[in-house]
Amino acid sequence: MPSIVSLSKIAEFNEQEVKIRGWVRRHRSKGKLQFLTIRDGAGELQAILSKADMDEEQFKAASHLTQESSIEVTGTVRADERAPGGYELDVSHIRIIHLAEEFPIQPKEHGTGFLMDHRHLWLRSSRQQAILKIRHEIVKACRDFFDDRDFVLMDTPIFTPNACEGTTTLFQTQYFEEKAFLTQSGQLYNEATAAAFGKVYCFGPTFRAEKSKTRRHLMEFWMVEPEVAFAELPDVMELAEDFLVMIVQRVLEKRQEELKVLERDVSKLEAVTPPFPRLTYRESIERLQKNGSAIQGGDDFGAEDETILSNEHQKPLIVHRYPSAIKAFYMEADPEQPDLALCMDVLAPEGYGEIIGGGQRVHDYEKLASRLKEHQLSEDAFKWYLDLRRYGSVPHAGFGMGIERAVAWICGLDHVRETIPFPRMLNRLYP
Ligand code: 4AD
Ligand code: MG
């Protein structure tokens, strides 16, 4: 019995008989020959059915194969320079598992709305597969980066009693008799775990009820967040730089094929080397105004402003020391300029905008208590968080990277909607 072979391993089976299970991407008949492009999720292969070499019934049944029908074929692998992956299959047997109805997504242009409505089927296209395999590689690289540096993985909760990134973007839900919110970030919990383990990271889904309909916003996105005890702002800037360099390198090294499918200009990724340019918020404002932005000192950057700034560099740009007034309650103030926060955002090049946000946290009890008051956050709900400032409090810092924005940038996509299998967007909860 020939063994079942994954198409990613087909080169190891040249001139051997194998069995392949997959779906028909294309079917073409030409006299006594039929040509099938089979995909199995791991790769693609052209299979050739010759009437002379096969059971007549099977050959005839195969002639009715439709796009996305599922099949099992047995045949001999043959190297062929002209074939797309370098190999073809001479089929001896074919078993039709399911004859597919007419597939809604044809090899032609479809509108985005139509494709999103058929997301469950759109995932079968080679482009979507390339993107999601790169996502997988990026997720793995994130884990490897922190694991190799002895960070401990901490899974922070999804149901939370309080806000992390502002009360306006919370998804509220019922938790028996209580109100609960879906987490916006694992950071606050990781400040507790960092005091227990030193270096930690969390990696999970986060939720924001942001009424933003942009190419960068999802309601549900995945975030990887390191948190480090005894670290200060410059330490996490360096960590973020090393981190981004590593994941881009990993994708370049392991996902050449997928980058080719996406026609990604890899020279843009090869340019991502240390050190990254750094700019203060104040310098950024000057630069934006020079570029014709109407932004005023004290304003938060709009998506347009981030695009302008990140278009100016070949590498990610680190912007630091934003006004505390436009940042979250937990940010440490710059002792030299107390109205500024010891925080940073990393803006991806090519106009992709913010992919990382982070900085140093307030570690003094009194300062934090007064911040909570200023932000009208209940001291009761944050009692545990204040406790961290009572028992061996140390300076600490961290950041969060949104996976979807990183994938959009590395893949060179116009929109984050293609970076996750089933995106949750302002007007989309289906499929
Ligand atoms: O800048 P943010 O809000 O920072 C935090 O949540 C911190 N608590 C992280 C930390 O220091 N541990 O979000 C971090 C990143 C952004 O830079 C962006 O990449 C991503 O999360 N992000 C989103 N991605 C997709 N859709 C959205 N609506 C996003 N909001 C933030
Ligand atoms: Mg941010």
XYZ file of C-alpha atoms and ligand atoms in Angstrom, residues 164-165 184-188 190 202 206-210 212 216-227 327-328 330-331 344-346 353-359 361 397-406 416, ligand 1:
84
model
C -6.906 48.651 30.974
C -6.961 50.846 27.883
C -8.399 44.955 26.234
C -4.880 43.887 27.210
C -3.200 41.436 29.588
C -0.795 44.092 30.810
C -2.165 44.825 34.284
C 1.329 40.783 33.748
C 1.083 36.865 27.529
C -8.019 41.075 23.139
C -11.200 43.025 22.485
C -11.947 46.658 21.772
C -15.319 48.143 20.983
C -13.721 50.754 18.773
C -13.253 52.787 13.979
C -6.021 48.924 10.949
C -8.819 48.220 13.395
C -10.411 44.968 14.433
C -12.802 44.471 17.346
C -11.024 41.246 18.272
C -7.279 40.979 17.761
C -4.375 38.987 19.154
C -1.701 40.676 21.153
C 1.665 39.518 22.447
C 2.767 41.456 25.520
C 6.067 41.151 27.370
C 6.466 42.699 30.816
C -2.085 58.172 27.227
C -3.340 55.491 29.616
C -0.656 53.606 34.226
C 2.167 55.362 32.373
C 6.775 54.568 23.118
C 4.934 53.545 19.998
C 6.638 51.704 17.173
C 1.425 53.007 11.371
C 1.483 51.840 14.987
C 2.167 48.153 15.542
C 3.593 48.333 19.073
C 2.599 50.406 22.085
C 4.230 50.285 25.499
C 6.463 51.900 28.063
C 4.584 51.874 34.399
C 8.063 48.189 31.672
C 6.650 46.296 28.739
C 4.811 46.570 25.459
C 2.148 44.999 23.309
C 2.226 44.129 19.628
C -0.953 43.525 17.668
C -0.404 40.405 15.582
C -2.771 41.405 12.796
C -1.079 44.743 12.211
C 2.316 43.044 12.157
C -6.015 43.819 8.461
O -1.239 50.675 22.138
P -2.126 49.667 22.799
O -3.506 50.074 23.130
O -1.323 49.199 24.094
C -1.770 48.343 25.050
O -2.792 47.714 25.001
C -0.784 48.127 26.151
N -1.511 47.714 27.339
C 0.221 47.091 25.729
C 1.285 46.840 26.747
O 2.062 47.747 27.042
N 1.382 45.640 27.273
O -2.206 48.370 21.892
C -1.036 47.674 21.554
C -1.060 47.240 20.116
C -1.125 48.380 19.095
O 0.142 48.915 18.875
C -1.667 47.675 17.877
O -0.669 46.918 17.226
C -2.637 46.692 18.495
O -2.251 46.495 19.832
N -4.012 47.202 18.435
C -4.934 46.823 17.541
N -4.856 45.969 16.501
C -5.961 45.770 15.753
N -7.142 46.366 16.000
C -7.272 47.238 17.036
N -8.447 47.791 17.285
C -6.128 47.495 17.857
N -5.901 48.261 18.950
C -4.611 48.066 19.288
